[in-house]
PDB file of C-alpha atoms in Angstrom:
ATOM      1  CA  UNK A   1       0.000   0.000   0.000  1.00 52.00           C
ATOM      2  CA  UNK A   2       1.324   3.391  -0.613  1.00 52.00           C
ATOM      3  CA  UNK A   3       2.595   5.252   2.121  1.00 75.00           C
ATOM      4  CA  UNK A   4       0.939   8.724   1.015  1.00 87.00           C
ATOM      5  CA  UNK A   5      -3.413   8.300   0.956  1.00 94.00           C
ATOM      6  CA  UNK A   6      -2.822  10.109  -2.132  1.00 95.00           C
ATOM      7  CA  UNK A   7      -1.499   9.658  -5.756  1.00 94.00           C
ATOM      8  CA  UNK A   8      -1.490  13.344  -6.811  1.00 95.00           C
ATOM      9  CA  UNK A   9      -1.673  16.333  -5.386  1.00 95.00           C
ATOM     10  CA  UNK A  10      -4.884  17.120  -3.048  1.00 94.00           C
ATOM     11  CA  UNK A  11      -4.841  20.374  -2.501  1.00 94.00           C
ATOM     12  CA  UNK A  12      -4.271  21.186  -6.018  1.00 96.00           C
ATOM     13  CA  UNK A  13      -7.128  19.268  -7.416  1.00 96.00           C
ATOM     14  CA  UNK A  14      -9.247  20.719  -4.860  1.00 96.00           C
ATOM     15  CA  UNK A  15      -8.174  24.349  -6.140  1.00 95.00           C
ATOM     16  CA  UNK A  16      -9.606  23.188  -9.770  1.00 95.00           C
ATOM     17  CA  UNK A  17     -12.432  21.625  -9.119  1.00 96.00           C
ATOM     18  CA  UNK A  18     -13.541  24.057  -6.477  1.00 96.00           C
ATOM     19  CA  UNK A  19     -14.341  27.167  -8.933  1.00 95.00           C
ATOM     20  CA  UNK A  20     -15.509  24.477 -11.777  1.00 94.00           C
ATOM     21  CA  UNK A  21     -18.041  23.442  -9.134  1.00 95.00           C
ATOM     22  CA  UNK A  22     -18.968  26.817  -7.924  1.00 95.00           C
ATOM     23  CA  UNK A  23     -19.424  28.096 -11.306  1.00 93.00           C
ATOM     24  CA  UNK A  24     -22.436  24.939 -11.958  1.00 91.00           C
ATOM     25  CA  UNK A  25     -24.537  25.849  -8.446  1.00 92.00           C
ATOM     26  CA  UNK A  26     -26.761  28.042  -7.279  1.00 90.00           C
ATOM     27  CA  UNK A  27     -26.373  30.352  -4.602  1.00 92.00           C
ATOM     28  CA  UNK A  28     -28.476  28.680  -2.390  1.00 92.00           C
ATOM     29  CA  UNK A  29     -26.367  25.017  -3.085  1.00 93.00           C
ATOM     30  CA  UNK A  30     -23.013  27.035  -2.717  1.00 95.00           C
ATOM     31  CA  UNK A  31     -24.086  27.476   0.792  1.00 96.00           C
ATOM     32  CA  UNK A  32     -25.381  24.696   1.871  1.00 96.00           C
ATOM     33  CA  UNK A  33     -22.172  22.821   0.679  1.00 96.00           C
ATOM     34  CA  UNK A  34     -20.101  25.036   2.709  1.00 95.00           C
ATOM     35  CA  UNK A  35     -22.433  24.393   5.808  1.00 96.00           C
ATOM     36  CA  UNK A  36     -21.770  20.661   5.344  1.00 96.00           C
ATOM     37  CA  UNK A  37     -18.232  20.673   5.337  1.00 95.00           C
ATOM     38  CA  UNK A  38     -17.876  22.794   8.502  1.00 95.00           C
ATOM     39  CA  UNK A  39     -20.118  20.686   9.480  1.00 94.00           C
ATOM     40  CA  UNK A  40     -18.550  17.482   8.323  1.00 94.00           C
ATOM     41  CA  UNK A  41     -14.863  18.657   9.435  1.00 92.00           C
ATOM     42  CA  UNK A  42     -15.804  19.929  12.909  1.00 93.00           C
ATOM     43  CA  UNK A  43     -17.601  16.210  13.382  1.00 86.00           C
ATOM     44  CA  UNK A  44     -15.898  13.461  15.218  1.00 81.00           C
ATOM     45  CA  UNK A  45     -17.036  10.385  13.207  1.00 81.00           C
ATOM     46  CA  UNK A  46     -17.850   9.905   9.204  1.00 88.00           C
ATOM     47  CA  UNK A  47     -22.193  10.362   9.553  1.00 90.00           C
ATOM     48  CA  UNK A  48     -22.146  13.728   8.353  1.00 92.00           C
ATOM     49  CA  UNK A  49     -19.386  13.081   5.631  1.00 94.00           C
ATOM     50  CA  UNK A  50     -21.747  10.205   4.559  1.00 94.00           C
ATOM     51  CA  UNK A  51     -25.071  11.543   4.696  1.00 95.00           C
ATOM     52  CA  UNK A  52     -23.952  14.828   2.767  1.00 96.00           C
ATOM     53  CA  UNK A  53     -22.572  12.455  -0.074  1.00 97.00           C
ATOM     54  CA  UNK A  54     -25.978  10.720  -0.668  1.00 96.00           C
ATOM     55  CA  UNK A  55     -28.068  14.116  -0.287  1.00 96.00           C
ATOM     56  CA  UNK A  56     -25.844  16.639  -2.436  1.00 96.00           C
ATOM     57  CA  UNK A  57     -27.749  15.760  -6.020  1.00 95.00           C
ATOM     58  CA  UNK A  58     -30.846  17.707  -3.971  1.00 94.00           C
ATOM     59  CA  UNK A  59     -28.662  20.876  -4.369  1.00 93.00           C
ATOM     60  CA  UNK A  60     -26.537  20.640  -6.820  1.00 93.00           C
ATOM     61  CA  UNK A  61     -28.677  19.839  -9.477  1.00 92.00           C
ATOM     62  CA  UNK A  62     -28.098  17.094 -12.884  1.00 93.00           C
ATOM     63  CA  UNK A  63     -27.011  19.173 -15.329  1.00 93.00           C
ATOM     64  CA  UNK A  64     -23.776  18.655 -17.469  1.00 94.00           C
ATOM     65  CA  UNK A  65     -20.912  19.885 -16.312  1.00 94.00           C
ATOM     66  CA  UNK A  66     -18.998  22.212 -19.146  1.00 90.00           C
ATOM     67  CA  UNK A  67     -15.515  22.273 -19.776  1.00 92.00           C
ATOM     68  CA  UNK A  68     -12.595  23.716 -21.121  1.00 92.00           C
ATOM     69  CA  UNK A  69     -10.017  22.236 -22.602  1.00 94.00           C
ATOM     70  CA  UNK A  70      -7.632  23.724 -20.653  1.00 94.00           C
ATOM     71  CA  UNK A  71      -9.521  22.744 -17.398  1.00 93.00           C
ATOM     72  CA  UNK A  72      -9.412  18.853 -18.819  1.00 94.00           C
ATOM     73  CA  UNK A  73      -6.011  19.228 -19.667  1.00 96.00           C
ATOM     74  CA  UNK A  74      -4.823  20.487 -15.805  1.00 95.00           C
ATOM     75  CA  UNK A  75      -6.917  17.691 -14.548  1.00 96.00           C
ATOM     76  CA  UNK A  76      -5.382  15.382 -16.522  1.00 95.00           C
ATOM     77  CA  UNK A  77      -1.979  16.841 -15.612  1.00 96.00           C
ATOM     78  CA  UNK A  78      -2.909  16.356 -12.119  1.00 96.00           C
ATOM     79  CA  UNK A  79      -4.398  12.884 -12.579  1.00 96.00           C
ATOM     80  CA  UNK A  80      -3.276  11.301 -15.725  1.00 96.00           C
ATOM     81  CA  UNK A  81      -5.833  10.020 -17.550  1.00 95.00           C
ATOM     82  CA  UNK A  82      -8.785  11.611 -15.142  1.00 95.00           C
ATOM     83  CA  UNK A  83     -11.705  12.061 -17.805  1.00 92.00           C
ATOM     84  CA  UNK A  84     -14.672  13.888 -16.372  1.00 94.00           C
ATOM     85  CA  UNK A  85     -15.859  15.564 -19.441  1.00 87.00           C
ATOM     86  CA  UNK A  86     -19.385  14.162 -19.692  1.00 86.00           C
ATOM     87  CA  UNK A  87     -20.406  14.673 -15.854  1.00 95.00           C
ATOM     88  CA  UNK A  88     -23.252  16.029 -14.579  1.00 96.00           C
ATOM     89  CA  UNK A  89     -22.650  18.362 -11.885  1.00 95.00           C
ATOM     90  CA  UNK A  90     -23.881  16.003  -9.159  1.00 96.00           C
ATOM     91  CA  UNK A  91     -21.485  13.841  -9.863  1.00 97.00           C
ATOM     92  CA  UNK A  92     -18.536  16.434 -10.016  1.00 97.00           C
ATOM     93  CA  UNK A  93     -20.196  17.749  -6.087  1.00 97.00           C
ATOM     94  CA  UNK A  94     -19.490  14.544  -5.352  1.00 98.00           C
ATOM     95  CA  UNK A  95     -15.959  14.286  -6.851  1.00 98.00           C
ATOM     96  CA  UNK A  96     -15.486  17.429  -4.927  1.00 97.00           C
ATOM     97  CA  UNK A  97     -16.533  16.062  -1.529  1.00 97.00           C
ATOM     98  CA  UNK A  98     -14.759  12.491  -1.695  1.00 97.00           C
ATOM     99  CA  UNK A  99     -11.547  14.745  -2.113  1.00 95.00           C
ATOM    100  CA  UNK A 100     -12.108  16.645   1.151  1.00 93.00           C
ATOM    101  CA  UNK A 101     -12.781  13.374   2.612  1.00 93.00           C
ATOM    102  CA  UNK A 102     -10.723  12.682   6.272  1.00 92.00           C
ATOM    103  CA  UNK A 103      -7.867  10.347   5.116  1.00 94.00           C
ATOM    104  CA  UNK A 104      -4.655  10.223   6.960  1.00 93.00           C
ATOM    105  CA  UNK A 105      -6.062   6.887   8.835  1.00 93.00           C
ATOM    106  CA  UNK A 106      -6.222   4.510   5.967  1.00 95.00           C
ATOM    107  CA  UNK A 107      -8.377   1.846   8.106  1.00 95.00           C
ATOM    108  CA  UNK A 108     -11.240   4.704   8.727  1.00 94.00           C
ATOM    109  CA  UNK A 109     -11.405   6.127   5.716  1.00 95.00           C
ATOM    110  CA  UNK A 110     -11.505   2.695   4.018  1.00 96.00           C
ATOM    111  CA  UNK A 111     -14.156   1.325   6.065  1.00 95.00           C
ATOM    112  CA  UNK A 112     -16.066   4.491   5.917  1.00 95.00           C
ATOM    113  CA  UNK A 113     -15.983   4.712   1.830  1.00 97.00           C
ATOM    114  CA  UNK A 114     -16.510   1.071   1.774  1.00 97.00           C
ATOM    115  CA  UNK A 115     -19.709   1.623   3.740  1.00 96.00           C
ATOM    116  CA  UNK A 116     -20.611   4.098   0.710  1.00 97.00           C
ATOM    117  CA  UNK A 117     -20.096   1.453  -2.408  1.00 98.00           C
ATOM    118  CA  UNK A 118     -22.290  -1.153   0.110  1.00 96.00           C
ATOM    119  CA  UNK A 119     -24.923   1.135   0.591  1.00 95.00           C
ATOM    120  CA  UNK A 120     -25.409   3.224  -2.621  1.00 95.00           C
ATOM    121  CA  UNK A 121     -27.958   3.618  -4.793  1.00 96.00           C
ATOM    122  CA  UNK A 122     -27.371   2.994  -8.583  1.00 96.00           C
ATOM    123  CA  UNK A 123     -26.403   6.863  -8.600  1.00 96.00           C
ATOM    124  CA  UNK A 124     -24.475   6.648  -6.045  1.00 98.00           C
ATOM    125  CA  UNK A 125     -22.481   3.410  -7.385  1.00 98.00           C
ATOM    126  CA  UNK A 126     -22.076   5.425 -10.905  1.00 98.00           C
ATOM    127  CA  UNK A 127     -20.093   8.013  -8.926  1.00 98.00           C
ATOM    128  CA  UNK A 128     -18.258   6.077  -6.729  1.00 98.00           C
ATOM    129  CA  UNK A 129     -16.857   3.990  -9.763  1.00 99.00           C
ATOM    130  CA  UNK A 130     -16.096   7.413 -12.003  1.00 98.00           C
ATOM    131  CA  UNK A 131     -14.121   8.352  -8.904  1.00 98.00           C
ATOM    132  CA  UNK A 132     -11.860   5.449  -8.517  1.00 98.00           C
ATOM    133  CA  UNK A 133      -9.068   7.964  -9.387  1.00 98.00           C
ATOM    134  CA  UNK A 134      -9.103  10.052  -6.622  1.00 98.00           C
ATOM    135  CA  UNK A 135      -9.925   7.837  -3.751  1.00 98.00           C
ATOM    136  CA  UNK A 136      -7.052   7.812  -1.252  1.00 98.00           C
ATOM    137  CA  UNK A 137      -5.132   4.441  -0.321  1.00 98.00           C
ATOM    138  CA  UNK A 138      -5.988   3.846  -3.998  1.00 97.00           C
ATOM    139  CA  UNK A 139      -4.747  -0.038  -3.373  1.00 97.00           C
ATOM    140  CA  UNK A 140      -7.450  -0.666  -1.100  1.00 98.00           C
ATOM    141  CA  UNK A 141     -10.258  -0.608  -4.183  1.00 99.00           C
ATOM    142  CA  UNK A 142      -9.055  -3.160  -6.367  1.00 99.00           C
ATOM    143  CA  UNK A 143     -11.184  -5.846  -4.826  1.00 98.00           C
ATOM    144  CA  UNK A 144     -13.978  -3.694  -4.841  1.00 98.00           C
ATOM    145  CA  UNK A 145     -13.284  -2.704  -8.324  1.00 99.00           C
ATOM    146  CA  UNK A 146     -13.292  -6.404  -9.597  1.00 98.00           C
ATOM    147  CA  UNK A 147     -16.798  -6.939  -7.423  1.00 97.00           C
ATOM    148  CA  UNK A 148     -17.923  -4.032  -9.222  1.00 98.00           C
ATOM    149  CA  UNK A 149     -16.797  -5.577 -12.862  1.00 98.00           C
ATOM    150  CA  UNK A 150     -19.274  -8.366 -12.290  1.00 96.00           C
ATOM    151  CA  UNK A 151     -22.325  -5.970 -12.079  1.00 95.00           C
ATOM    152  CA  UNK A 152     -24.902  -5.901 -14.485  1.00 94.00           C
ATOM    153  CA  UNK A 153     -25.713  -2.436 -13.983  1.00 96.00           C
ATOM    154  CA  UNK A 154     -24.744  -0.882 -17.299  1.00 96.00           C
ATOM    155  CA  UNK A 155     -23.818   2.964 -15.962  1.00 96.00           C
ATOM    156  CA  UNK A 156     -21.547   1.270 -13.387  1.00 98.00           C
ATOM    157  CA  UNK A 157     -19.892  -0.671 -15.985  1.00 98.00           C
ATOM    158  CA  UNK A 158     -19.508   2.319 -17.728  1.00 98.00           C
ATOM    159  CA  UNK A 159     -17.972   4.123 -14.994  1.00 98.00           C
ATOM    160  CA  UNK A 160     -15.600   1.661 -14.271  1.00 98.00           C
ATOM    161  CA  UNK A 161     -14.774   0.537 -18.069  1.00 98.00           C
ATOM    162  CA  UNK A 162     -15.076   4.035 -19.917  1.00 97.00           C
ATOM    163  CA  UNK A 163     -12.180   6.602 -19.860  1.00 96.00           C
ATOM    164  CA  UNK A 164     -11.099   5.494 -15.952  1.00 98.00           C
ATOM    165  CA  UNK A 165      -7.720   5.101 -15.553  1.00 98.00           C
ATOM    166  CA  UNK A 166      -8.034   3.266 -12.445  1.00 99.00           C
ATOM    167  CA  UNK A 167      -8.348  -0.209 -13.815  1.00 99.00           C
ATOM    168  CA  UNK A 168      -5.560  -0.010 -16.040  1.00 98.00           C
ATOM    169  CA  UNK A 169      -3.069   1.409 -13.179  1.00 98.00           C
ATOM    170  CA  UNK A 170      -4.277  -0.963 -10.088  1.00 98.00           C
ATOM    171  CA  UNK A 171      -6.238  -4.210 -11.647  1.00 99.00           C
ATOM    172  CA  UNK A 172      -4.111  -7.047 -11.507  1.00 98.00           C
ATOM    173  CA  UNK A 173      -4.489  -8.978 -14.659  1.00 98.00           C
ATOM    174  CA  UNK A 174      -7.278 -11.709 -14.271  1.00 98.00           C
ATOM    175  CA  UNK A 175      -9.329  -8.717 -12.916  1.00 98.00           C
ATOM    176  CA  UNK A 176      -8.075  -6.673 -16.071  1.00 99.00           C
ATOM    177  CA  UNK A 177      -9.061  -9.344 -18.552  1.00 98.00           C
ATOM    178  CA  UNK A 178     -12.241  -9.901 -17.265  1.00 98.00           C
ATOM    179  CA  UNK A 179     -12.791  -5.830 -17.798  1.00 98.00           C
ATOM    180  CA  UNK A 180     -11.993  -6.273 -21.419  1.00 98.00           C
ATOM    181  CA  UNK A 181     -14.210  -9.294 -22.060  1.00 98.00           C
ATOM    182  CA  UNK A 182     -16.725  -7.962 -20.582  1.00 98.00           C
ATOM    183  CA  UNK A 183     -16.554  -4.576 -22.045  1.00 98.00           C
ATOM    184  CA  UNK A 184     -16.384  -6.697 -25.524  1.00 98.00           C
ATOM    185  CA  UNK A 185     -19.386  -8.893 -24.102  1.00 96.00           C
ATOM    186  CA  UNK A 186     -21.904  -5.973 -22.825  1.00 97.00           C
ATOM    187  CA  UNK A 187     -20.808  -4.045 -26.407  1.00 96.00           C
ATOM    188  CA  UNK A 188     -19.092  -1.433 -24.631  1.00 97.00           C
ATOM    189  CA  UNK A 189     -17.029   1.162 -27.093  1.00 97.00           C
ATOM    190  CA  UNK A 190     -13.900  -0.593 -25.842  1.00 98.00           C
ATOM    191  CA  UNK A 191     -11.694   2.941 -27.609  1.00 97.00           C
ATOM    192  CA  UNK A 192     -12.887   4.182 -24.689  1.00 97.00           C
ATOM    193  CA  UNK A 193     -11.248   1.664 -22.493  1.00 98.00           C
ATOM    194  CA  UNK A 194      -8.187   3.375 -21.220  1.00 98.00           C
ATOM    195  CA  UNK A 195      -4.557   1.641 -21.192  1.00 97.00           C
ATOM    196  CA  UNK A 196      -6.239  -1.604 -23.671  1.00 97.00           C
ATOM    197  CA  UNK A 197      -2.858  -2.133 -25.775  1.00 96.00           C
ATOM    198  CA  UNK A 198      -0.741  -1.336 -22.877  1.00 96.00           C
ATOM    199  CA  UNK A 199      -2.520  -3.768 -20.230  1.00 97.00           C
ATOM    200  CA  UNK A 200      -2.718  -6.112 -23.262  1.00 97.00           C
ATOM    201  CA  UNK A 201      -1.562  -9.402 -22.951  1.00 97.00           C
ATOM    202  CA  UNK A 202      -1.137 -13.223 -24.047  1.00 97.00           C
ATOM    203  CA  UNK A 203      -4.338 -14.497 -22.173  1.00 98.00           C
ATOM    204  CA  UNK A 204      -6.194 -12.146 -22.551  1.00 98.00           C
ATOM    205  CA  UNK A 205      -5.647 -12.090 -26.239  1.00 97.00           C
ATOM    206  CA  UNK A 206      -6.609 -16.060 -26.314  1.00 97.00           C
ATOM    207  CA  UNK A 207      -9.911 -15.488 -24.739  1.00 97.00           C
ATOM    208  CA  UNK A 208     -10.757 -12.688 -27.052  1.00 97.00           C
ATOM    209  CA  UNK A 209      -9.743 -15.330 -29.878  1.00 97.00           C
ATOM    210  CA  UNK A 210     -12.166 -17.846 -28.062  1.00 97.00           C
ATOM    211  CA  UNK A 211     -14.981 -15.011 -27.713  1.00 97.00           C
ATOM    212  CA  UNK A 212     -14.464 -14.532 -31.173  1.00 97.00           C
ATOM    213  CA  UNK A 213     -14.770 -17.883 -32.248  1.00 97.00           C
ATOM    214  CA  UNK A 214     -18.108 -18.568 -30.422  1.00 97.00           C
ATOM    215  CA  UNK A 215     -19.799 -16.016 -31.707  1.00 97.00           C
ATOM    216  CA  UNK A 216     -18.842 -16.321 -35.558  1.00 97.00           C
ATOM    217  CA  UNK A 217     -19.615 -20.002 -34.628  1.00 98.00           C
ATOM    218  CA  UNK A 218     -23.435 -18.690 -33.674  1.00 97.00           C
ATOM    219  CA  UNK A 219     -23.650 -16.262 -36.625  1.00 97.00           C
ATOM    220  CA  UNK A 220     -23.197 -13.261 -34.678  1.00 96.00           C
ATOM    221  CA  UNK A 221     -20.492 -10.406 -35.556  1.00 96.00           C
ATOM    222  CA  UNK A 222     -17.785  -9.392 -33.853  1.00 96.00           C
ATOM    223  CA  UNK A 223     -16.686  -5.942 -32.664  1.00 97.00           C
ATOM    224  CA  UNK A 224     -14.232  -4.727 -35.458  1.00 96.00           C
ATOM    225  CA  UNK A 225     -12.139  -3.536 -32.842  1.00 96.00           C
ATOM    226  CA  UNK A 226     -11.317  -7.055 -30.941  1.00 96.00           C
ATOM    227  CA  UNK A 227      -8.949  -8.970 -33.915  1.00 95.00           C
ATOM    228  CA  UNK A 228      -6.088  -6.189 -33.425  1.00 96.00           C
ATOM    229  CA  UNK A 229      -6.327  -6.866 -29.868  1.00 96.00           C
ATOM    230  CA  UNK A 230      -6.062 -10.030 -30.387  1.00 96.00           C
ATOM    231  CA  UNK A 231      -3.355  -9.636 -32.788  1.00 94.00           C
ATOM    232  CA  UNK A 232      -1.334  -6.887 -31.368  1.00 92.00           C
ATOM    233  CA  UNK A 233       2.145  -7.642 -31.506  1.00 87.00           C
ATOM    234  CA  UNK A 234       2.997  -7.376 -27.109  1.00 90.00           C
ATOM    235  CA  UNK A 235       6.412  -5.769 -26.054  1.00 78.00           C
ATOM    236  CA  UNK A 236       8.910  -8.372 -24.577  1.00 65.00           C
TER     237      UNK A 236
END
């Protein structure tokens, strides 16, 4: 585990996400967020961390989230490969508030964001997932990560499978192949899958061959972009 809760810089993610999110609320929701973290921070345990993460769509609102290029490209200085382009703004409120999350004790904070991905709502899950990247102790979610592979809930696959970086970085590779074939299986725009030739590898590329085979066996197609996978020439 790493020795640090986090990958990249806190602070300065906080300092671009903070105006983004500002910029997408109301008055009114501007202030009651502020409220809940002096609330949260000045609170002993995680309940009003917790309850402020389920209730914050209620004031923040669903709309899309719009932004610049050069906004994208900071974030993605800060967190390679952090892709939050199509979010609503309920989900970047929440994106915000995971990263002022109390973290310095990894056991708490694990338990206490592992009681969120038990408890959530569909919603919830969707956000949890997009966020893999900037959960501290980022270790600590790879099981949860694989558990969340074998859902059938398409926006969680999604938000696990579609431009998240965290899979690519952290899964080890059983859990990684799985992602692909399933992302193949549920017809997800695997393009979108990030780190797919460089996670590549010799299994996985046999049971993309067997995938392929089955289903050209039952007269079905197959997704133009699985043969180079299977194909790709693999370094060493």
């Amino acid at each position: 585990m790493t020795q640090q809760p986090y990958v990249y810089d806190q602070q300065a993610l906080l300092a671009q996400l903070t105006p983004l999110l500002w910029a997408q609320l109301p008055e009114k929701g501007r202030d009651w967020l502020q409220q809940q973290l002096v609330k949260a921070q000045s609170s002993s345990g995680f309940q009003a961390w917790n309850t402020t993460f389920v209730a914050l769509p209620r004031f923040t609102g669903k709309q899309p989230v719009q932004f610049s290029p050069e906004t994208l490209d900071q974030l993605n200085a800060l967190v390679p490969g952090f892709t939050p382009q199509a979010w609503p703004a309920d989900r970047l409120a929440r994106a915000w508030w995971l990263a002022q999350w109390p973290a310095a004790d990894a056991a708490t904070y694990v338990r206490s964001i592992s009681t969120l991905f038990q408890t959530g709502s569909m919603e919830e899950l969707t956000a949890l997932y997009a966020c893999l990247p900037l959960l501290a102790w980022p270790e600590s979610w790879v099981a949860q990560t694989a558990e969340g592979i074998r859902s059938n809930i398409g926006n969680v696959l999604d938000a696990i499978m579609l431009q998240n970086p965290y899979p690519a970085r952290y899964l080890p590779e059983a859990a990684w192949n799985q992602l692909v074939l399933k992302a193949f299986f549920t017809s997800k725009d695997v393009r979108l899958v990030t780190g797919l030739q460089a996670r590549n590898n010799k299994t996985l590329q046999q049971m993309l061959r067997d995938y392929a085979a089955e289903r050209r066996a039952a007269g079905r197609s197959v997704d133009p972009q699985l043969p180079p996978l299977a194909a790709q020439v693999l370094a060493g």
